[in-house]
Amino acid sequence: MGPLATTILFCMLLDPALPLTQEHQDVPTTEWVPSLNMKFDRRTMELSWDCKENTTYLECVMIHKEKGEIRKKPKNKDCHCNFSHDSLHGGVTFVVKVNSTQGPIPEKLVYANPGGEGTAAQNFSCFIYNVNFMNCTWAKGRAAPDDVQYFLYIQDFKEKRERECPHYVTDSGTHVGCHLHDLSGLTFRNYFLVNGTSRETAVQFFDTILSLKKIGCLHQRPYSRGFRTSRING
Ligand SMILES: *[C@@H]1O[C@H](CO)[C@@H](O)[C@H](O)[C@H]1NC(C)=O
Ligand SMILES: *[C@@H]1O[C@H](CO)[C@@H](O)[C@H](O)[C@H]1NC(C)=O
Ligand SMILES: *[C@@H]1O[C@H](CO)[C@@H](O)[C@H](O)[C@H]1NC(C)=O
Ligand SMILES: *[C@@H]1O[C@H](CO)[C@@H](O)[C@H](O)[C@H]1NC(C)=O
Ligand SMILES: *[C@@H]1O[C@H](CO)[C@@H](O)[C@H](O)[C@H]1NC(C)=O
Ligand SMILES: *[C@@H]1O[C@H](CO)[C@@H](O)[C@H](O)[C@H]1NC(C)=O
């Protein structure tokens, strides 16, 4: 198999709409791995796909806008890879490399952040005070429609339980903050997601991972007074 055929095969997988041309008839059909039907579950950060018989999967790659390529090796016959939590609002691309006699064939999945640019909540930040309270605030996206409504979900890293903000702070009806008076169940690092709705347009989500440990408020220190605030920014 020459490099030309390999290249064409590669392109076809990335663009299934491409018509079959003469060259492809060289490719043995038994080697052909049709769409793996890749799926990504944000809550578990698990990338999975349909297992195909007699196929080995060499590598999973998450291509992250800021962090670059994060590689995982699926175990022998596993048809999934677990990634650790990362912000996804910049959009990420997943690649699974399938082995074949032609060498690794990549198949990809784009996990997008659909909606208008600038519609997502911005300037998200949280702070803990009086040990057990936490306030988070954000602002309406600069391009968000008037009727936008935002919702905050917090997911801990241990139980992976997702809970919605129990008490929103509103500005002219729009949720622009959240007050929590019970931080039990949260872990040192937690995943924060602000998504939104509007009748006019799709609203992009904002997500971030914030560490409660870093700000130290969960642990009373000898010098700490009752009221102390620290700010963590997304
Ligand atoms: C990967 O994630 C799935 C779904 O959360 C879980 O059932 C499985 O145990 C995880 N596997 C590993 C190796 O962590
Ligand atoms: C898979 O491989 C095994 C052993 O090499 C072979 O017996 C079987 O026929 C293959 N199955 C398919 C669907 O190619
Ligand atoms: C990929 O598949 C080829 C042919 O089936 C095999 O010779 C090679 O060892 C495989 N490579 C890996 C890394 O599994
Ligand atoms: C968001 O933060 C930026 C930089 O600190 C600031 O310039 C901007 O005015 C803030 N936007 C809103 C809506 O608060
Ligand atoms: C946190 O938010 C609540 C609810 O809006 C508010 O009553 C409280 O004053 C805020 N606390 C601080 C320290 O800003
Ligand atoms: C926002 O995210 C939550 C948690 O995953 C989900 O249940 C909800 O349907 C989402 N809402 C929108 C408008 O996407």
XYZ file of N, CA and C and ligand atoms in Angstrom:
786
model
N 0.839 -1.204 0.000
C 0.000 0.000 0.000
C 0.873 1.253 0.000
N 0.756 2.047 -1.039
C 1.590 3.247 -1.140
C 1.111 4.353 -0.233
N 1.925 5.355 -0.078
C 1.538 6.477 0.786
C 0.320 7.234 0.253
N 0.155 7.233 -1.091
C -0.991 7.949 -1.666
C -2.294 7.338 -1.169
N -2.366 6.012 -1.261
C -3.588 5.326 -0.833
C -3.854 5.567 0.645
N -2.791 5.559 1.417
C -2.939 5.791 2.853
C -3.511 7.179 3.101
N -2.996 8.134 2.347
C -3.454 9.510 2.513
C -4.921 9.634 2.152
N -5.299 8.993 1.070
C -6.690 9.091 0.639
C -7.606 8.429 1.659
N -7.157 7.317 2.186
C -7.930 6.614 3.204
C -8.137 7.510 4.412
N -7.068 8.149 4.792
C -7.096 9.073 5.924
C -8.133 10.162 5.680
N -8.091 10.761 4.495
C -9.003 11.857 4.183
C -10.435 11.383 4.172
N -10.635 10.177 3.665
C -12.001 9.672 3.581
C -12.609 9.510 4.961
N -11.795 9.056 5.888
C -12.316 8.862 7.237
C -12.687 10.187 7.866
N -11.905 11.197 7.534
C -12.204 12.497 8.105
C -13.347 13.168 7.370
N -13.563 12.763 6.131
C -14.644 13.359 5.355
C -15.432 12.250 4.679
N -16.413 11.707 5.384
C -17.143 10.564 4.838
C -17.961 10.911 3.598
N -18.143 12.205 3.317
C -18.938 12.601 2.162
C -18.149 12.452 0.855
N -16.850 12.282 0.976
C -16.015 12.174 -0.217
C -16.420 10.945 -1.039
N -16.629 11.120 -2.346
C -17.034 9.953 -3.147
C -15.879 8.952 -3.278
N -16.228 7.719 -3.426
C -15.228 6.663 -3.588
C -14.589 6.797 -4.967
N -13.290 6.835 -5.037
C -12.629 6.937 -6.338
C -11.856 5.655 -6.612
N -11.303 5.580 -7.799
C -10.609 4.386 -8.275
C -9.619 3.828 -7.242
N -8.813 4.689 -6.692
C -7.740 4.274 -5.785
C -8.239 3.434 -4.612
N -9.429 3.736 -4.151
C -9.917 3.070 -2.947
C -10.206 1.594 -3.137
N -10.334 1.188 -4.389
C -10.661 -0.210 -4.614
C -9.494 -1.129 -4.239
N -8.304 -0.525 -4.045
C -7.155 -1.307 -3.580
C -7.295 -1.688 -2.111
N -8.076 -0.921 -1.401
C -8.155 -1.122 0.041
C -9.000 -2.362 0.331
N -8.397 -3.359 0.985
C -9.180 -4.564 1.278
C -10.353 -4.222 2.200
N -11.516 -4.701 1.827
C -12.704 -4.310 2.581
C -12.687 -4.855 4.009
N -11.979 -5.978 4.208
C -11.940 -6.548 5.558
C -11.193 -5.622 6.530
N -10.333 -4.769 5.976
C -9.575 -3.842 6.809
C -10.386 -2.583 7.095
N -11.470 -2.451 6.385
C -12.225 -1.213 6.467
C -12.948 -1.122 7.807
N -12.701 -0.072 8.529
C -13.398 0.140 9.790
C -14.352 1.307 9.604
N -15.609 1.012 9.406
C -16.546 2.123 9.219
C -16.710 2.898 10.518
N -17.497 3.905 10.437
C -17.662 4.801 11.580
C -17.725 4.043 12.907
N -16.924 4.474 13.838
C -16.906 3.840 15.154
C -18.020 4.386 16.032
N -18.719 5.387 15.528
C -19.821 5.967 16.286
C -19.341 6.447 17.665
N -18.318 7.237 17.630
C -17.718 7.727 18.877
C -18.695 8.604 19.648
N -18.634 8.461 20.969
C -19.500 9.259 21.845
C -18.659 9.800 22.993
N -19.026 10.987 23.432
C -18.322 11.552 24.578
C -19.339 11.963 25.634
N -19.129 11.498 26.855
C -20.025 11.831 27.962
C -19.309 12.828 28.873
N -19.786 14.035 28.887
C -19.122 15.085 29.657
C -19.090 14.781 31.152
N -20.168 14.178 31.648
C -20.239 13.944 33.092
C -19.190 12.959 33.579
N -18.953 11.925 32.789
C -17.960 10.933 33.191
C -16.616 11.170 32.502
N -16.595 12.088 31.552
C -15.398 12.372 30.744
C -14.930 11.093 30.037
N -15.895 10.294 29.637
C -15.559 9.036 28.970
C -15.837 9.121 27.475
N -14.822 8.754 26.705
C -14.962 8.644 25.260
C -15.187 7.168 24.956
N -16.248 6.854 24.253
C -16.515 5.444 23.953
C -16.906 5.294 22.490
N -16.831 4.085 21.997
C -17.179 3.838 20.604
C -17.623 2.393 20.459
N -18.229 2.113 19.301
C -18.700 0.759 19.030
C -17.492 -0.155 18.849
N -17.470 -1.237 19.582
C -16.381 -2.204 19.422
C -16.548 -2.917 18.089
N -15.469 -3.024 17.352
C -15.512 -3.800 16.113
C -14.628 -5.026 16.317
N -15.109 -6.117 15.783
C -14.379 -7.369 15.956
C -12.991 -7.294 15.311
N -12.013 -7.942 15.910
C -10.650 -8.031 15.377
C -10.027 -6.673 15.088
N -10.331 -5.735 15.899
C -9.756 -4.418 15.712
C -9.059 -4.039 17.001
N -7.917 -3.434 16.873
C -7.279 -2.932 18.083
C -7.247 -1.418 18.018
N -7.378 -0.835 19.172
C -7.393 0.610 19.275
C -6.104 1.018 19.952
N -5.355 1.845 19.288
C -3.998 2.138 19.751
C -3.940 3.282 20.742
N -4.766 4.277 20.494
C -4.599 5.490 21.281
C -5.838 6.374 21.175
N -6.136 7.068 22.253
C -7.159 8.111 22.237
C -6.434 9.429 22.473
N -6.845 10.437 21.759
C -6.229 11.745 21.943
C -7.325 12.776 22.128
N -7.166 13.618 23.118
C -8.047 14.765 23.275
C -7.242 15.983 22.872
N -7.711 16.697 21.876
C -6.995 17.898 21.436
C -7.692 19.105 22.051
N -6.985 19.707 23.000
C -7.534 20.783 23.809
C -6.907 22.099 23.348
N -7.752 23.109 23.181
C -7.266 24.403 22.659
C -6.074 24.943 23.432
N -6.144 24.889 24.766
C -5.067 25.473 25.568
C -4.004 24.450 25.949
N -4.440 23.241 26.256
C -3.492 22.257 26.779
C -2.823 21.415 25.705
N -3.305 21.522 24.493
C -2.721 20.719 23.425
C -3.253 19.302 23.444
N -2.391 18.343 23.117
C -2.850 16.959 22.975
C -2.681 16.184 24.276
N -3.759 15.553 24.713
C -3.715 14.711 25.905
C -3.979 13.277 25.424
N -2.999 12.414 25.659
C -3.087 11.059 25.100
C -3.430 10.013 26.145
N -4.250 9.056 25.757
C -4.610 7.942 26.648
C -4.517 6.659 25.845
N -4.149 5.594 26.536
C -4.105 4.294 25.859
C -5.277 3.452 26.327
N -6.133 3.018 25.403
C -7.188 2.115 25.846
C -6.575 0.779 26.228
N -7.135 0.121 27.236
C -6.618 -1.202 27.598
C -7.017 -2.173 26.500
N -6.162 -3.181 26.312
C -6.313 -4.165 25.230
C -7.549 -4.098 24.359
N -8.656 -4.633 24.882
C -9.849 -4.745 24.045
C -10.889 -3.681 24.403
N -10.513 -2.762 25.259
C -11.469 -1.744 25.683
C -11.856 -0.828 24.533
N -13.113 -0.445 24.532
C -13.585 0.475 23.516
C -13.976 1.787 24.180
N -13.168 2.193 25.127
C -13.379 3.508 25.742
C -12.092 4.014 26.365
N -12.028 5.291 26.513
C -10.913 5.932 27.213
C -11.510 6.929 28.194
N -10.952 6.971 29.389
C -11.405 7.960 30.362
C -10.414 9.117 30.398
N -10.931 10.287 30.277
C -10.078 11.463 30.422
C -10.372 12.093 31.769
N -9.407 12.819 32.284
C -9.720 13.517 33.525
C -10.372 14.853 33.163
N -11.056 15.418 34.129
C -11.845 16.610 33.859
C -10.997 17.772 33.359
N -11.511 18.428 32.369
C -10.877 19.578 31.763
C -11.978 20.496 31.266
N -11.680 21.755 31.161
C -12.709 22.653 30.629
C -12.922 22.334 29.152
N -14.149 22.455 28.721
C -14.494 22.041 27.360
C -15.069 23.187 26.539
N -15.199 24.360 27.163
C -15.929 25.432 26.464
C -15.214 25.949 25.220
N -13.903 25.695 25.115
C -13.191 26.102 23.905
C -13.436 25.131 22.748
N -14.150 24.049 23.031
C -14.350 23.009 22.025
C -13.156 22.081 22.026
N -13.391 20.796 21.955
C -12.282 19.842 21.912
C -12.528 18.837 20.794
N -11.451 18.245 20.324
C -11.543 17.214 19.294
C -10.966 15.928 19.864
N -11.676 14.845 19.664
C -11.197 13.542 20.117
C -10.797 12.715 18.911
N -9.718 11.984 19.064
C -9.264 11.105 17.993
C -9.049 9.712 18.580
N -9.546 8.707 17.885
C -9.228 7.328 18.250
C -8.414 6.755 17.101
N -7.259 6.188 17.415
C -6.451 5.573 16.364
C -6.702 4.079 16.335
N -7.195 3.643 15.195
C -7.528 2.241 14.998
C -6.378 1.601 14.237
N -5.946 0.441 14.667
C -4.853 -0.212 13.943
C -5.381 -0.935 12.713
N -4.573 -0.978 11.704
C -4.901 -1.747 10.501
C -3.586 -2.065 9.820
N -3.627 -2.851 8.773
C -2.385 -3.173 8.064
C -1.773 -1.916 7.452
N -2.587 -0.933 7.206
C -2.067 0.345 6.688
C -1.406 1.177 7.792
N -1.484 0.694 9.013
C -0.996 1.502 10.124
C -2.178 2.137 10.822
N -1.912 2.987 11.776
C -3.014 3.559 12.539
C -3.915 4.449 11.683
N -5.218 4.215 11.789
C -6.184 5.052 11.076
C -6.900 5.898 12.118
N -6.854 7.219 11.987
C -7.529 8.038 12.993
C -9.002 8.269 12.656
N -9.807 8.270 13.667
C -11.198 8.675 13.468
C -11.480 9.741 14.508
N -12.224 10.755 14.119
C -12.338 11.855 15.080
C -13.767 12.273 15.389
N -13.897 12.912 16.518
C -15.174 13.435 16.985
C -14.920 14.844 17.502
N -15.741 15.763 17.047
C -15.589 17.134 17.525
C -16.656 17.392 18.575
N -16.219 17.767 19.765
C -17.157 18.143 20.821
C -17.184 19.663 20.827
N -18.241 20.217 20.249
C -18.293 21.657 20.009
C -19.033 22.371 21.129
N -18.972 23.664 21.099
C -19.728 24.494 22.028
C -20.686 25.309 21.169
N -21.829 24.708 20.824
C -22.696 25.363 19.851
C -23.330 26.628 20.421
N -23.625 27.551 19.555
C -24.249 28.800 19.979
C -23.444 29.992 19.507
N -24.033 31.148 19.656
C -23.391 32.372 19.171
C -22.177 32.740 20.003
N -21.144 33.205 19.328
C -19.929 33.707 19.991
C -20.323 34.845 20.938
N -19.846 34.806 22.169
C -20.135 35.888 23.117
C -21.458 35.747 23.860
N -22.135 34.614 23.684
C -23.404 34.413 24.399
C -23.189 33.760 25.765
N -22.032 33.141 25.959
C -21.768 32.437 27.218
C -21.603 33.424 28.373
N -21.856 32.946 29.573
C -21.591 33.729 30.782
C -20.109 34.085 30.805
N -19.798 35.265 31.274
C -18.379 35.668 31.335
C -18.016 36.116 32.746
N -16.734 36.297 32.955
C -16.185 36.763 34.235
C -16.688 35.930 35.409
N -16.626 34.648 35.252
C -17.088 33.741 36.300
C -16.060 33.665 37.423
N -16.516 33.830 38.643
C -15.611 33.621 39.777
C -16.402 33.208 41.011
N -15.738 32.560 41.925
C -16.377 32.089 43.148
C -15.499 32.442 44.327
N -16.096 32.630 45.461
C -15.304 32.763 46.681
C -16.030 32.133 47.853
N -15.228 31.634 48.766
C -15.750 30.974 49.954
C -15.606 31.943 51.116
N -16.627 32.020 51.944
C -16.513 32.881 53.124
C -17.208 32.196 54.288
N -16.852 32.599 55.486
C -17.387 31.965 56.696
C -17.307 30.443 56.617
N -16.233 29.964 56.036
C -15.925 28.542 55.912
C -16.908 27.746 55.063
N -18.184 27.911 55.316
C -19.164 27.022 54.698
C -20.009 27.628 53.592
N -19.786 28.886 53.321
C -20.597 29.541 52.300
C -19.756 29.802 51.062
N -20.399 29.741 49.947
C -19.705 30.085 48.707
C -20.632 30.890 47.819
N -20.112 31.985 47.289
C -20.844 32.754 46.289
C -20.092 32.698 44.978
N -20.845 32.499 43.919
C -20.255 32.547 42.583
C -20.976 33.661 41.830
N -20.248 34.362 41.014
C -20.885 35.399 40.194
C -20.407 35.273 38.763
N -21.214 35.774 37.870
C -20.843 35.843 36.457
C -21.622 36.977 35.825
N -21.269 37.310 34.603
C -21.967 38.384 33.897
C -22.548 37.828 32.612
N -23.592 38.493 32.157
C -24.203 38.146 30.883
C -23.154 38.272 29.784
N -23.141 37.360 28.865
C -22.224 37.458 27.723
C -22.517 38.729 26.936
N -21.465 39.310 26.328
C -21.665 40.600 25.634
C -22.625 40.468 24.449
N -22.697 39.282 23.869
C -23.585 39.086 22.729
C -24.804 38.243 23.100
N -25.058 38.112 24.399
C -26.192 37.278 24.823
C -27.509 38.003 24.542
N -28.506 37.269 24.050
C -29.808 37.910 23.807
C -30.457 38.350 25.129
N -31.389 39.279 25.032
C -32.035 39.842 26.233
C -32.712 38.782 27.090
N -33.269 37.799 26.445
C -34.042 36.812 27.218
C -33.181 35.652 27.733
N -31.867 35.809 27.682
C -30.991 34.706 28.094
C -31.217 34.346 29.567
N -31.159 33.062 29.854
C -31.176 32.614 31.241
C -30.029 31.629 31.427
N -29.315 31.796 32.534
C -28.165 30.930 32.801
C -28.453 29.987 33.966
N -27.797 28.856 33.932
C -27.937 27.847 34.991
C -26.549 27.347 35.377
N -26.333 27.238 36.677
C -25.030 26.759 37.157
C -25.156 25.341 37.704
N -24.260 24.487 37.264
C -24.173 23.105 37.765
C -22.776 22.885 38.319
N -22.711 22.235 39.456
C -21.419 21.945 40.076
C -21.293 20.440 40.237
N -20.171 19.938 39.812
C -19.941 18.495 39.894
C -18.668 18.232 40.685
N -18.776 17.364 41.690
C -17.583 17.012 42.452
C -16.825 15.925 41.696
N -15.562 15.741 42.057
C -14.735 14.786 41.321
C -14.764 13.390 41.924
N -15.405 13.231 43.081
C -15.390 11.920 43.708
C -16.604 11.103 43.279
N -17.776 11.574 43.689
C -19.004 10.857 43.337
C -19.458 11.217 41.922
N -18.876 12.279 41.369
C -19.277 12.787 40.057
C -20.761 13.159 40.050
N -21.232 13.592 41.216
C -22.621 13.997 41.327
C -22.741 15.436 40.842
N -23.753 15.677 40.048
C -23.943 17.007 39.504
C -25.124 17.649 40.208
N -24.918 18.838 40.782
C -26.052 19.490 41.437
C -26.216 20.886 40.865
N -27.473 21.298 40.763
C -27.727 22.640 40.254
C -27.623 23.629 41.408
N -27.324 24.847 41.090
C -27.252 25.914 42.095
C -28.559 25.941 42.890
N -28.468 25.907 44.230
C -29.691 25.884 45.032
C -30.323 27.271 45.220
N -29.529 28.323 45.044
C -30.075 29.655 45.267
C -29.412 30.653 44.320
N -30.162 31.039 43.303
C -29.606 31.968 42.314
C -29.715 33.408 42.779
N -28.766 34.209 42.356
C -28.838 35.661 42.517
C -29.219 36.188 41.135
N -30.226 37.043 41.080
C -30.700 37.471 39.766
C -30.518 38.979 39.567
N -30.442 39.341 38.308
C -30.398 40.749 37.911
C -31.403 40.902 36.778
N -32.474 41.638 37.033
C -33.590 41.786 36.078
C -34.053 40.425 35.560
N -34.120 39.462 36.462
C -34.630 38.145 36.085
C -33.580 37.170 35.583
N -32.409 37.682 35.223
C -31.344 36.797 34.728
C -30.475 36.322 35.890
N -30.200 35.032 35.906
C -29.312 34.492 36.929
C -27.888 34.976 36.673
N -27.326 35.678 37.646
C -25.954 36.181 37.500
C -25.076 35.786 38.687
N -25.607 34.936 39.552
C -24.808 34.508 40.687
C -25.479 33.351 41.387
N -24.735 32.781 42.315
C -25.245 31.636 43.052
C -24.706 31.670 44.474
N -25.565 31.347 45.405
C -25.155 31.278 46.808
C -25.325 29.842 47.297
N -24.258 29.306 47.851
C -24.329 27.963 48.434
C -24.030 28.068 49.920
N -24.854 27.432 50.730
C -24.576 27.466 52.160
C -24.281 26.077 52.697
N -23.944 25.188 51.806
C -23.550 23.847 52.230
C -22.539 23.322 51.223
N -21.308 23.257 51.653
C -20.256 22.837 50.724
C -19.903 21.367 50.893
N -20.651 20.664 51.764
C -20.343 19.246 51.936
C -20.645 18.536 50.619
N -19.870 17.564 50.316
C -20.063 16.854 49.054
C -19.178 17.404 47.958
N -18.680 18.615 48.155
C -17.738 19.133 47.166
C -16.359 18.560 47.460
N -15.582 18.399 46.435
C -14.229 17.864 46.594
C -13.230 19.005 46.420
N -11.969 18.705 46.550
C -10.971 19.764 46.437
C -11.051 20.451 45.080
N -11.197 19.634 44.062
C -11.401 20.201 42.733
C -12.814 19.866 42.293
N -13.471 20.853 41.676
C -14.852 20.658 41.247
C -15.033 21.272 39.877
N -15.985 20.699 39.161
C -16.268 21.159 37.807
C -17.480 22.092 37.847
N -17.334 23.282 37.314
C -18.422 24.264 37.287
C -18.855 24.481 35.843
N -20.153 24.384 35.634
C -20.697 24.564 34.286
C -21.804 25.604 34.330
N -21.719 26.614 33.495
C -22.820 27.571 33.339
C -23.329 27.422 31.912
N -24.528 26.904 31.761
C -25.106 26.849 30.416
C -26.317 27.774 30.380
N -26.937 27.866 29.258
C -28.016 28.842 29.166
C -29.013 28.536 28.074
N -30.129 29.237 28.155
C -31.172 29.091 27.145
C -31.626 30.469 26.690
N -32.203 30.484 25.507
C -32.816 31.692 24.954
C -33.730 31.224 23.842
N -34.791 31.986 23.599
C -35.665 31.607 22.491
C -35.051 32.040 21.163
N -34.124 33.011 21.229
C -33.588 33.583 19.992
C -32.458 32.774 19.379
N -31.571 32.279 20.230
C -30.370 31.631 19.690
C -29.851 30.607 20.691
N -28.997 29.732 20.201
C -28.340 28.788 21.123
C -27.320 29.559 21.945
N -27.216 29.209 23.209
C -26.320 29.910 24.130
C -25.140 29.000 24.450
N -23.943 29.511 24.271
C -22.753 28.710 24.562
C -22.606 28.496 26.063
N -21.964 27.407 26.427
C -21.716 27.176 27.844
C -20.326 27.690 28.232
N -20.174 27.929 29.515
C -18.864 28.226 30.066
C -18.589 27.163 31.109
N -17.391 26.648 31.167
C -17.061 25.681 32.218
C -15.646 25.908 32.710
N -15.414 25.509 33.935
C -14.096 25.686 34.519
C -13.930 24.718 35.678
N -12.699 24.483 36.052
C -12.412 23.635 37.209
C -11.782 24.506 38.271
N -12.388 24.534 39.433
C -11.876 25.372 40.510
C -11.488 24.496 41.686
N -10.395 24.863 42.301
C -9.899 24.113 43.444
C -10.267 24.828 44.737
N -10.970 24.142 45.589
C -11.322 24.712 46.894
C -10.138 24.604 47.842
N -9.319 23.600 47.615
C -8.176 23.359 48.480
C -7.206 24.537 48.444
N -7.010 25.023 47.235
C -6.047 26.094 47.022
C -6.312 27.289 47.933
N -7.579 27.631 48.097
C -7.880 28.826 48.878
C -7.925 28.542 50.377
N -7.849 27.247 50.726
C -7.616 26.887 52.114
C -8.745 27.158 53.086
N -9.877 27.620 52.601
C -10.937 28.018 53.521
C -11.666 26.827 54.134
N -11.492 25.656 53.539
C -12.184 24.497 54.078
C -11.503 24.015 55.353
N -10.272 24.459 55.559
C -9.538 24.032 56.751
C -9.269 25.255 57.597
N -9.799 25.257 58.789
C -9.543 26.366 59.705
C -8.070 26.352 60.076
N -7.416 27.458 59.917
C -6.030 27.550 60.350
C -6.014 28.357 61.646
N -4.990 28.171 62.484
C -4.932 28.863 63.777
C -5.134 30.372 63.635
N -4.556 30.946 62.572
C -4.614 32.397 62.442
C -5.893 32.881 61.757
N -6.708 31.941 61.303
C -7.849 32.406 60.523
C -8.951 32.927 61.442
N -9.519 34.017 61.064
C -10.632 34.587 61.798
C -11.907 34.043 61.182
N -13.005 34.324 61.820
C -14.278 33.804 61.320
C -14.550 34.194 59.880
N -14.280 35.426 59.568
C -14.631 35.892 58.227
C -13.381 36.083 57.393
N -13.308 35.337 56.336
C -12.148 35.433 55.464
C -12.619 35.133 54.058
N -12.178 35.846 53.126
C -12.590 35.538 51.761
C -11.366 35.354 50.881
N -11.510 34.490 49.968
C -10.484 34.309 48.949
C -11.219 34.162 47.634
N -10.599 34.601 46.627
C -11.271 34.570 45.336
C -10.584 33.561 44.424
N -11.400 32.786 43.761
C -10.838 31.898 42.753
C -11.503 32.238 41.441
N -10.718 32.376 40.451
C -11.255 32.789 39.161
C -11.240 31.662 38.144
N -12.235 31.670 37.301
C -12.297 30.663 36.246
C -11.557 31.128 35.027
C -14.129 4.897 33.068
O -15.352 5.564 33.244
C -16.454 4.698 33.337
C -17.695 5.545 33.398
O -17.593 6.493 34.408
C -16.299 3.797 34.574
O -17.386 2.895 34.646
C -15.010 3.024 34.462
O -14.787 2.300 35.634
C -13.830 3.977 34.234
N -12.648 3.208 34.006
C -11.470 3.509 34.551
C -10.328 2.631 34.168
O -11.329 4.441 35.323
C -11.157 -12.593 13.934
O -9.916 -13.256 14.144
C -10.052 -14.635 14.445
C -8.674 -15.185 14.797
O -7.666 -14.528 14.070
C -10.679 -15.350 13.244
O -10.834 -16.730 13.534
C -12.047 -14.741 12.972
O -12.613 -15.295 11.825
C -11.912 -13.221 12.764
N -13.234 -12.639 12.666
C -13.560 -11.776 11.729
C -14.945 -11.274 11.717
O -12.753 -11.382 10.888
C -1.227 -3.263 13.855
O -1.742 -4.219 12.939
C -0.722 -4.867 12.192
C -1.381 -5.737 11.151
O -2.608 -6.269 11.593
C 0.134 -5.674 13.166
O 1.162 -6.315 12.458
C 0.757 -4.713 14.175
O 1.481 -5.446 15.137
C -0.331 -3.928 14.863
N 0.297 -2.914 15.693
C -0.049 -2.729 16.954
C 0.690 -1.652 17.662
O -0.951 -3.352 17.475
C -15.360 41.262 32.657
O -13.999 41.419 33.038
C -13.269 42.262 32.176
C -11.803 42.200 32.597
O -11.671 42.237 33.983
C -13.850 43.655 32.253
O -13.151 44.516 31.378
C -15.306 43.606 31.820
O -15.900 44.881 31.974
C -16.074 42.616 32.647
N -17.414 42.453 32.066
C -18.516 42.479 32.789
C -19.789 42.385 32.037
O -18.491 42.550 34.006
C -23.352 36.014 49.030
O -24.592 35.988 48.336
C -25.710 36.128 49.160
C -26.947 35.949 48.307
O -26.975 36.893 47.278
C -25.661 37.515 49.816
O -26.765 37.677 50.697
C -24.372 37.630 50.603
O -24.244 38.934 51.123
C -23.174 37.338 49.739
N -22.000 37.298 50.570
C -20.906 38.002 50.328
C -19.806 37.879 51.319
O -20.803 38.706 49.337
C -27.290 22.394 31.310
O -26.521 21.357 31.890
C -27.300 20.493 32.724
C -26.357 19.574 33.421
O -25.637 18.759 32.558
C -28.327 19.778 31.887
O -29.092 18.927 32.697
C -29.206 20.829 31.223
O -30.116 20.177 30.352
C -28.366 21.812 30.440
N -29.236 22.862 29.964
C -29.095 23.387 28.753
C -30.012 24.495 28.410
O -28.260 22.968 27.973
